[in-house]
mmCIF file of C-alpha atoms in Angstrom:
data_model
loop_
_atom_site.group_PDB
_atom_site.id
_atom_site.type_symbol
_atom_site.label_atom_id
_atom_site.label_comp_id
_atom_site.label_asym_id
_atom_site.label_seq_id
_atom_site.Cartn_x
_atom_site.Cartn_y
_atom_site.Cartn_z
ATOM 1 C CA MET S 1 -40.070 79.446 40.571
ATOM 2 C CA MET S 2 -36.437 79.082 39.751
ATOM 3 C CA ARG S 3 -34.481 76.143 41.382
ATOM 4 C CA SER S 4 -30.831 75.566 41.638
ATOM 5 C CA PRO S 5 -29.475 72.687 39.519
ATOM 6 C CA PRO S 6 -28.793 69.374 41.461
ATOM 7 C CA PRO S 7 -25.306 68.988 42.758
ATOM 8 C CA PRO S 8 -22.990 67.026 40.387
ATOM 9 C CA VAL S 9 -22.851 63.246 41.140
ATOM 10 C CA PRO S 10 -19.246 62.228 42.030
ATOM 11 C CA PRO S 11 -17.805 59.505 39.935
ATOM 12 C CA GLN S 12 -18.252 55.971 41.549
ATOM 13 C CA GLN S 13 -14.818 54.358 42.178
ATOM 14 C CA SER S 14 -15.247 50.542 41.772
ATOM 15 C CA TYR S 15 -13.272 48.214 44.006
ATOM 16 C CA GLY S 16 -13.759 45.068 42.257
ATOM 17 C CA ASN S 17 -12.273 41.675 43.041
ATOM 18 C CA PRO S 18 -8.593 41.931 43.029
ATOM 19 C CA TYR S 19 -8.409 38.335 41.856
ATOM 20 C CA GLN S 20 -10.688 38.934 38.867
ATOM 21 C CA PRO S 21 -8.702 39.454 35.743
ATOM 22 C CA GLN S 22 -8.694 43.043 34.592
ATOM 23 C CA ALA S 23 -8.756 44.140 30.934
ATOM 24 C CA GLY S 24 -5.286 44.713 29.685
ATOM 25 C CA PRO S 25 -4.030 47.386 27.376
ATOM 26 C CA GLY S 26 -5.246 45.315 24.475
ATOM 27 C CA GLY S 27 -8.787 45.339 25.800
ATOM 28 C CA GLU S 28 -8.809 41.439 26.377
ATOM 29 C CA GLY S 29 -9.273 40.499 29.988
ATOM 30 C CA GLY S 30 -7.855 37.329 31.470
ATOM 31 C CA HIS S 31 -5.187 36.832 28.751
ATOM 32 C CA MET S 32 -1.459 37.055 28.990
ATOM 33 C CA HIS S 33 0.502 39.849 27.581
ATOM 34 C CA PRO S 34 0.724 39.578 23.745
ATOM 35 C CA ALA S 35 4.534 39.523 23.975
ATOM 36 C CA TYR S 36 4.283 36.317 26.073
ATOM 37 C CA GLY S 37 1.356 34.876 24.382
ATOM 38 C CA ASN S 38 3.143 34.908 21.017
ATOM 39 C CA PHE S 39 6.445 33.640 22.494
ATOM 40 C CA LEU S 40 5.942 30.098 21.402
ATOM 41 C CA ASN S 41 4.927 31.136 17.927
ATOM 42 C CA ASP S 42 7.876 33.522 17.518
ATOM 43 C CA GLN S 43 10.302 32.561 14.771
ATOM 44 C CA THR S 44 13.223 33.280 16.934
ATOM 45 C CA ALA S 45 12.027 30.907 19.730
ATOM 46 C CA GLN S 46 11.269 28.255 17.234
ATOM 47 C CA MET S 47 14.816 28.647 15.812
ATOM 48 C CA GLY S 48 16.130 28.319 19.348
ATOM 49 C CA PHE S 49 14.245 25.121 19.990
ATOM 50 C CA GLN S 50 15.494 23.590 16.696
ATOM 51 C CA VAL S 51 19.163 24.586 17.576
ATOM 52 C CA GLY S 52 18.821 23.018 21.121
ATOM 53 C CA LYS S 53 17.295 19.844 19.612
ATOM 54 C CA SER S 54 20.032 19.653 16.987
ATOM 55 C CA ALA S 55 22.667 20.035 19.657
ATOM 56 C CA VAL S 56 21.196 17.264 21.799
ATOM 57 C CA MET S 57 20.947 14.917 18.910
ATOM 58 C CA ALA S 58 24.527 15.712 17.813
ATOM 59 C CA GLY S 59 25.778 15.131 21.382
ATOM 60 C CA GLN S 60 23.940 11.796 21.594
ATOM 61 C CA GLU S 61 25.392 10.754 18.304
ATOM 62 C CA TYR S 62 28.858 11.801 19.237
ATOM 63 C CA MET S 63 28.684 9.865 22.507
ATOM 64 C CA GLU S 64 27.406 6.674 20.602
ATOM 65 C CA GLN S 65 30.143 6.974 18.011
ATOM 66 C CA ASN S 66 32.909 7.295 20.540
ATOM 67 C CA LEU S 67 31.426 4.655 22.859
ATOM 68 C CA ASN S 68 31.218 2.248 19.867
ATOM 69 C CA ARG S 69 34.951 2.646 19.414
ATOM 70 C CA TYR S 70 35.586 0.644 22.569
ATOM 71 C CA ILE S 71 32.505 -1.461 22.877
ATOM 72 C CA SER S 72 29.468 -2.411 20.913
ATOM 73 C CA ILE S 73 26.214 -1.492 22.481
ATOM 74 C CA PRO S 74 24.255 -4.435 20.835
ATOM 75 C CA THR S 75 27.026 -6.744 22.149
ATOM 76 C CA LEU S 76 26.807 -5.256 25.670
ATOM 77 C CA LYS S 77 22.906 -5.794 25.694
ATOM 78 C CA HIS S 78 23.544 -9.510 25.113
ATOM 79 C CA TYR S 79 25.151 -9.762 28.493
ATOM 80 C CA PHE S 80 22.080 -8.338 30.270
ATOM 81 C CA ASN S 81 19.554 -10.451 28.589
ATOM 82 C CA VAL S 82 18.756 -12.547 31.686
ATOM 83 C CA SER S 83 15.744 -13.822 33.499
ATOM 84 C CA ASN S 84 14.919 -14.634 37.219
ATOM 85 C CA SER S 85 15.298 -18.315 36.734
ATOM 86 C CA TYR S 86 18.668 -17.765 35.083
ATOM 87 C CA VAL S 87 19.937 -15.548 38.002
ATOM 88 C CA LEU S 88 18.910 -17.936 40.698
ATOM 89 C CA THR S 89 20.344 -20.939 38.849
ATOM 90 C CA LYS S 90 23.598 -19.108 38.013
ATOM 91 C CA LEU S 91 24.083 -18.127 41.743
ATOM 92 C CA MET S 92 23.730 -21.700 42.697
ATOM 93 C CA LEU S 93 26.191 -22.772 39.963
ATOM 94 C CA VAL S 94 28.821 -20.182 41.201
ATOM 95 C CA LEU S 95 28.554 -21.390 44.773
ATOM 96 C CA PHE S 96 28.178 -25.141 44.011
ATOM 97 C CA PRO S 97 29.867 -25.888 40.715
ATOM 98 C CA TRP S 98 31.263 -29.308 41.461
ATOM 99 C CA ARG S 99 28.724 -31.622 39.768
ATOM 100 C CA HIS S 100 27.597 -29.318 36.926
ATOM 101 C CA ARG S 101 27.661 -30.901 33.441
ATOM 102 C CA PRO S 102 28.142 -29.892 30.675
ATOM 103 C CA TRP S 103 30.252 -26.645 30.725
ATOM 104 C CA SER S 104 30.130 -26.076 26.959
ATOM 105 C CA ARG S 105 28.036 -23.100 25.582
ATOM 106 C CA LYS S 106 25.032 -23.395 23.289
ATOM 107 C CA SER S 107 25.157 -21.679 19.910
ATOM 108 C CA THR S 108 22.741 -20.870 17.178
ATOM 109 C CA ILE S 109 22.633 -19.442 13.674
ATOM 110 C CA SER S 110 22.120 -15.646 13.433
ATOM 111 C CA PRO S 111 19.156 -14.866 11.174
ATOM 112 C CA SER S 112 20.739 -11.770 9.821
ATOM 113 C CA SER S 113 24.318 -12.763 9.139
ATOM 114 C CA GLN S 114 23.850 -16.527 8.830
ATOM 115 C CA SER S 115 26.802 -16.981 11.256
ATOM 116 C CA THR S 116 27.187 -19.083 14.360
ATOM 117 C CA ILE S 117 26.566 -16.968 17.575
ATOM 118 C CA PHE S 118 26.370 -17.863 21.196
ATOM 119 C CA MET S 119 22.895 -17.949 22.725
ATOM 120 C CA PRO S 120 22.124 -15.245 25.386
ATOM 121 C CA PRO S 121 22.212 -15.937 29.079
ATOM 122 C CA ARG S 122 18.525 -16.248 29.392
ATOM 123 C CA GLU S 123 18.615 -19.409 27.197
ATOM 124 C CA ASP S 124 22.016 -20.864 28.250
ATOM 125 C CA ILE S 125 23.075 -21.293 31.914
ATOM 126 C CA ASN S 126 26.779 -21.578 30.840
ATOM 127 C CA SER S 127 26.692 -18.151 29.046
ATOM 128 C CA PRO S 128 28.417 -15.264 31.030
ATOM 129 C CA ASP S 129 26.327 -12.261 31.941
ATOM 130 C CA MET S 130 27.126 -8.831 33.488
ATOM 131 C CA TYR S 131 23.851 -8.546 35.442
ATOM 132 C CA ILE S 132 25.014 -10.651 38.393
ATOM 133 C CA PRO S 133 28.593 -9.175 38.579
ATOM 134 C CA VAL S 134 27.226 -5.588 38.555
ATOM 135 C CA MET S 135 24.576 -6.335 41.125
ATOM 136 C CA ALA S 136 27.001 -8.269 43.297
ATOM 137 C CA PHE S 137 29.516 -5.386 43.080
ATOM 138 C CA VAL S 138 26.993 -2.812 44.363
ATOM 139 C CA THR S 139 25.638 -5.325 47.007
ATOM 140 C CA TYR S 140 29.144 -5.931 48.309
ATOM 141 C CA ILE S 141 29.753 -2.101 48.846
ATOM 142 C CA LEU S 142 26.388 -1.678 50.570
ATOM 143 C CA LEU S 143 26.755 -4.907 52.680
ATOM 144 C CA SER S 144 30.238 -4.005 53.854
ATOM 145 C CA THR S 145 29.121 -0.612 55.150
ATOM 146 C CA LEU S 146 25.988 -2.144 56.699
ATOM 147 C CA LEU S 147 27.989 -4.714 58.641
ATOM 148 C CA ALA S 148 30.311 -2.035 59.819
ATOM 149 C CA GLY S 149 27.449 -0.045 61.103
ATOM 150 C CA LEU S 150 26.007 -3.110 62.960
ATOM 151 C CA ARG S 151 29.382 -3.516 64.652
ATOM 152 C CA GLY S 152 29.255 0.197 65.576
ATOM 153 C CA ALA S 153 32.358 0.936 63.446
ATOM 154 C CA PHE S 154 30.689 2.964 60.603
ATOM 155 C CA HIS S 155 32.261 6.315 59.632
ATOM 156 C CA PRO S 156 31.313 8.452 56.578
ATOM 157 C CA GLU S 157 34.596 7.703 54.770
ATOM 158 C CA LEU S 158 33.926 3.943 54.884
ATOM 159 C CA LEU S 159 31.510 3.896 52.000
ATOM 160 C CA GLY S 160 33.790 5.795 49.694
ATOM 161 C CA LEU S 161 36.866 3.740 50.820
ATOM 162 C CA THR S 162 35.040 0.472 50.160
ATOM 163 C CA ALA S 163 33.760 1.462 46.861
ATOM 164 C CA THR S 164 37.242 2.820 45.807
ATOM 165 C CA THR S 165 39.028 -0.340 46.877
ATOM 166 C CA ALA S 166 36.564 -2.551 44.953
ATOM 167 C CA PHE S 167 36.631 -0.388 41.865
ATOM 168 C CA VAL S 168 40.457 -0.206 41.834
ATOM 169 C CA ILE S 169 40.712 -3.920 42.080
ATOM 170 C CA VAL S 170 38.200 -4.388 39.315
ATOM 171 C CA ILE S 171 40.138 -1.984 37.053
ATOM 172 C CA VAL S 172 43.433 -3.652 37.813
ATOM 173 C CA GLU S 173 41.922 -7.148 37.097
ATOM 174 C CA ILE S 174 40.467 -5.899 33.778
ATOM 175 C CA MET S 175 43.802 -4.363 32.754
ATOM 176 C CA ALA S 176 45.611 -7.559 33.632
ATOM 177 C CA LEU S 177 43.126 -9.516 31.589
ATOM 178 C CA LYS S 178 43.450 -7.218 28.688
ATOM 179 C CA MET S 179 47.229 -7.458 28.871
ATOM 180 C CA GLY S 180 46.980 -11.273 29.082
ATOM 181 C CA CYS S 181 44.677 -11.375 26.039
ATOM 182 C CA TYR S 182 47.248 -9.288 24.150
ATOM 183 C CA LEU S 183 50.131 -11.540 25.145
ATOM 184 C CA LEU S 184 48.070 -14.658 24.212
ATOM 185 C CA SER S 185 46.820 -13.315 20.896
ATOM 186 C CA ILE S 186 43.211 -13.143 22.031
ATOM 187 C CA THR S 187 41.693 -10.389 19.722
ATOM 188 C CA ASN S 188 38.064 -11.300 19.768
ATOM 189 C CA GLU S 189 36.043 -8.568 21.327
ATOM 190 C CA SER S 190 33.415 -11.024 22.700
ATOM 191 C CA GLN S 191 36.180 -13.053 24.384
ATOM 192 C CA LEU S 192 37.436 -9.963 26.179
ATOM 193 C CA LEU S 193 33.897 -9.140 27.376
ATOM 194 C CA ASP S 194 33.505 -12.662 28.653
ATOM 195 C CA LEU S 195 36.514 -12.244 30.728
ATOM 196 C CA VAL S 196 35.321 -8.976 32.173
ATOM 197 C CA ALA S 197 32.060 -10.724 33.000
ATOM 198 C CA TYR S 198 33.736 -13.627 34.715
ATOM 199 C CA SER S 199 35.934 -11.435 36.883
ATOM 200 C CA GLY S 200 32.756 -10.131 38.697
ATOM 201 C CA TYR S 201 31.570 -13.464 39.865
ATOM 202 C CA LYS S 202 34.043 -13.497 42.797
ATOM 203 C CA PHE S 203 31.846 -10.916 44.564
ATOM 204 C CA VAL S 204 29.168 -13.665 45.020
ATOM 205 C CA GLY S 205 31.573 -15.605 47.071
ATOM 206 C CA ILE S 206 32.782 -12.522 48.956
ATOM 207 C CA ILE S 207 29.227 -11.716 49.919
ATOM 208 C CA THR S 208 28.657 -15.206 51.107
ATOM 209 C CA THR S 209 31.831 -14.978 53.246
ATOM 210 C CA LEU S 210 30.812 -11.769 54.713
ATOM 211 C CA ILE S 211 27.448 -12.844 55.766
ATOM 212 C CA VAL S 212 28.393 -16.255 57.101
ATOM 213 C CA THR S 213 31.265 -14.711 59.088
ATOM 214 C CA GLU S 214 29.024 -12.069 60.534
ATOM 215 C CA LEU S 215 26.506 -14.677 61.572
ATOM 216 C CA LEU S 216 29.148 -16.800 63.228
ATOM 217 C CA ASP S 217 30.510 -13.818 65.147
ATOM 218 C CA GLY S 218 26.923 -12.873 66.195
ATOM 219 C CA PHE S 219 26.327 -16.409 67.427
ATOM 220 C CA ARG S 220 29.536 -16.456 69.399
ATOM 221 C CA THR S 221 28.688 -13.053 70.917
ATOM 222 C CA ALA S 222 25.062 -14.205 71.758
ATOM 223 C CA THR S 223 26.346 -17.348 73.568
ATOM 224 C CA ALA S 224 28.894 -15.236 75.483
ATOM 225 C CA THR S 225 31.750 -17.544 74.750
ATOM 226 C CA THR S 226 34.701 -15.258 74.784
ATOM 227 C CA SER S 227 37.334 -17.855 75.612
ATOM 228 C CA ALA S 228 40.509 -18.041 73.418
ATOM 229 C CA ARG S 229 39.370 -21.497 72.158
ATOM 230 C CA SER S 230 36.057 -20.063 71.010
ATOM 231 C CA HIS S 231 37.722 -17.225 69.272
ATOM 232 C CA THR S 232 40.183 -19.522 67.564
ATOM 233 C CA SER S 233 37.367 -21.835 66.371
ATOM 234 C CA GLY S 234 35.434 -18.887 65.068
ATOM 235 C CA SER S 235 38.364 -17.715 63.121
ATOM 236 C CA TRP S 236 39.031 -21.147 61.632
ATOM 237 C CA LEU S 237 35.291 -21.364 60.605
ATOM 238 C CA SER S 238 35.658 -17.929 58.880
ATOM 239 C CA TRP S 239 38.646 -19.069 57.101
ATOM 240 C CA ALA S 240 36.872 -22.413 56.123
ATOM 241 C CA VAL S 241 34.058 -20.420 54.563
ATOM 242 C CA PHE S 242 36.456 -18.086 52.666
ATOM 243 C CA LEU S 243 38.514 -21.105 51.395
ATOM 244 C CA TYR S 244 35.280 -22.916 50.152
ATOM 245 C CA CYS S 245 33.983 -19.776 48.283
ATOM 246 C CA PHE S 246 37.388 -19.257 46.840
ATOM 247 C CA LEU S 247 37.757 -22.795 45.622
ATOM 248 C CA ALA S 248 34.245 -22.819 44.223
ATOM 249 C CA ASN S 249 34.906 -19.642 42.364
ATOM 250 C CA ALA S 250 38.223 -20.899 41.056
ATOM 251 C CA PHE S 251 36.754 -24.141 39.924
ATOM 252 C CA PHE S 252 33.869 -22.231 38.311
ATOM 253 C CA LEU S 253 36.246 -19.992 36.433
ATOM 254 C CA LEU S 254 38.568 -22.884 35.448
ATOM 255 C CA ARG S 255 35.807 -24.756 33.796
ATOM 256 C CA SER S 256 34.061 -21.789 32.238
ATOM 257 C CA LEU S 257 37.013 -20.026 30.830
ATOM 258 C CA LYS S 258 38.419 -23.218 29.201
ATOM 259 C CA TYR S 259 36.535 -22.600 25.985
ATOM 260 C CA VAL S 260 37.814 -18.956 25.800
ATOM 261 C CA LEU S 261 41.449 -19.720 26.131
ATOM 262 C CA LEU S 262 41.634 -23.397 25.067
ATOM 263 C CA PRO S 263 39.049 -24.019 22.286
ATOM 264 C CA GLU S 264 38.077 -27.546 21.756
ATOM 265 C CA ASN S 265 37.046 -27.474 18.089
ATOM 266 C CA ALA S 266 39.651 -28.703 15.562
ATOM 267 C CA ALA S 267 39.769 -25.530 13.472
ATOM 268 C CA ASP S 268 40.834 -23.345 16.489
ATOM 269 C CA ARG S 269 43.073 -26.062 17.906
ATOM 270 C CA ASN S 270 45.140 -26.160 14.644
ATOM 271 C CA THR S 271 45.460 -22.355 14.610
ATOM 272 C CA ILE S 272 47.044 -22.344 18.118
ATOM 273 C CA ALA S 273 50.542 -23.519 18.525
ATOM 274 C CA ARG S 274 51.458 -25.918 21.271
ATOM 275 C CA THR S 275 53.655 -23.439 23.115
ATOM 276 C CA GLN S 276 50.761 -20.948 22.866
ATOM 277 C CA ARG S 277 48.303 -23.419 24.402
ATOM 278 C CA ASN S 278 50.789 -24.115 27.202
ATOM 279 C CA ARG S 279 51.032 -20.402 27.967
ATOM 280 C CA ARG S 280 47.167 -20.086 27.899
ATOM 281 C CA THR S 281 46.965 -23.038 30.332
ATOM 282 C CA GLN S 282 49.362 -21.430 32.660
ATOM 283 C CA PHE S 283 47.497 -18.156 32.488
ATOM 284 C CA LEU S 284 44.156 -19.876 33.111
ATOM 285 C CA PHE S 285 45.556 -21.502 36.229
ATOM 286 C CA LEU S 286 47.324 -18.338 37.507
ATOM 287 C CA TYR S 287 44.276 -16.196 37.005
ATOM 288 C CA SER S 288 41.810 -18.760 38.575
ATOM 289 C CA TYR S 289 43.785 -19.571 41.569
ATOM 290 C CA VAL S 290 46.463 -17.144 42.421
ATOM 291 C CA VAL S 291 44.959 -13.912 41.246
ATOM 292 C CA GLN S 292 41.460 -14.753 42.557
ATOM 293 C CA PHE S 293 42.761 -15.682 45.942
ATOM 294 C CA LEU S 294 44.744 -12.471 46.303
ATOM 295 C CA PHE S 295 41.781 -10.220 45.287
ATOM 296 C CA MET S 296 39.150 -12.168 47.199
ATOM 297 C CA TRP S 297 41.316 -12.057 50.350
ATOM 298 C CA ILE S 298 41.743 -8.298 50.000
ATOM 299 C CA LEU S 299 38.039 -7.646 49.521
ATOM 300 C CA SER S 300 37.119 -9.942 52.385
ATOM 301 C CA ARG S 301 39.380 -8.212 54.833
ATOM 302 C CA GLN S 302 37.123 -5.317 55.503
ATOM 303 C CA GLU S 303 38.639 -2.850 57.972
ATOM 304 C CA ALA S 304 35.572 -1.813 59.900
ATOM 305 C CA GLY S 305 37.254 0.966 61.816
ATOM 306 C CA PRO S 306 40.233 1.757 64.071
ATOM 307 C CA LYS S 307 38.810 -0.355 66.951
ATOM 308 C CA ALA S 308 37.413 -3.151 64.974
ATOM 309 C CA SER S 309 39.200 -6.203 63.688
ATOM 310 C CA PRO S 310 39.015 -7.576 60.234
ATOM 311 C CA LEU S 311 36.468 -10.296 59.337
ATOM 312 C CA ILE S 312 39.231 -12.658 58.389
ATOM 313 C CA THR S 313 42.265 -12.411 60.538
ATOM 314 C CA VAL S 314 45.669 -14.106 60.408
ATOM 315 C CA ASP S 315 46.572 -15.926 63.590
#
């Protein structure tokens, strides 16, 4: 008996897991495209990496060379070589310098050049540093805006205005110091960096003035003593705190900067004429008292806002 052939079996269409890697054109499933897989091994890509690396190294070398024209990086690191004990002791010295002895700096022999160098701040409390001035500068800006916010007088422009004012004062002071060093024939780079470091210690006294003044204002507000006599006494107390911090900072600068402008060793004393020493003495007094009083007063008079009064007011 003849039978008809069985019907053709339709091809089975497989719907596999869409997340399962399928075989690519190269027959290797689960691998990236050969063009992408060989990208890291491509000679053009390697050449691009080398060019980019060379450009970064050239830029870094260019920045270091141009920066070293104005300041030495190893010398700058010397001013940030501090410890926790040094920072605490230095802050107490800036605020209470009256009975400190001695003020002369410690020196040692450099093992590389066999010359006499000053010891770093970590090992000498009389050595100037830049860690405290930089931290005090930033703290002053943040504290001024924080106190303005507590008084309800904060506005977005206050942070930029405070930072700009402080930065301009620092720049003007550094330019004045550099001009004074030029007129007084002070050409040593380390002496100029010492002056820049000493110029930032006034922010410690300014921060103390702002905090104590705010505490006095808060105490007067809490006791609800709004009489004219109480307001006058609070103003006098604020001025007393400011004057103490100013005098402490001026005395600290006067004693510390003496070795920079008026060296005590016989070799340096003989190379400086008498008239030049008198000019340096006058410059030291002018900078420690007149200039510092002006700058500290400006920085302490923080305008909290259009409705707020300054922390230190003139009656």
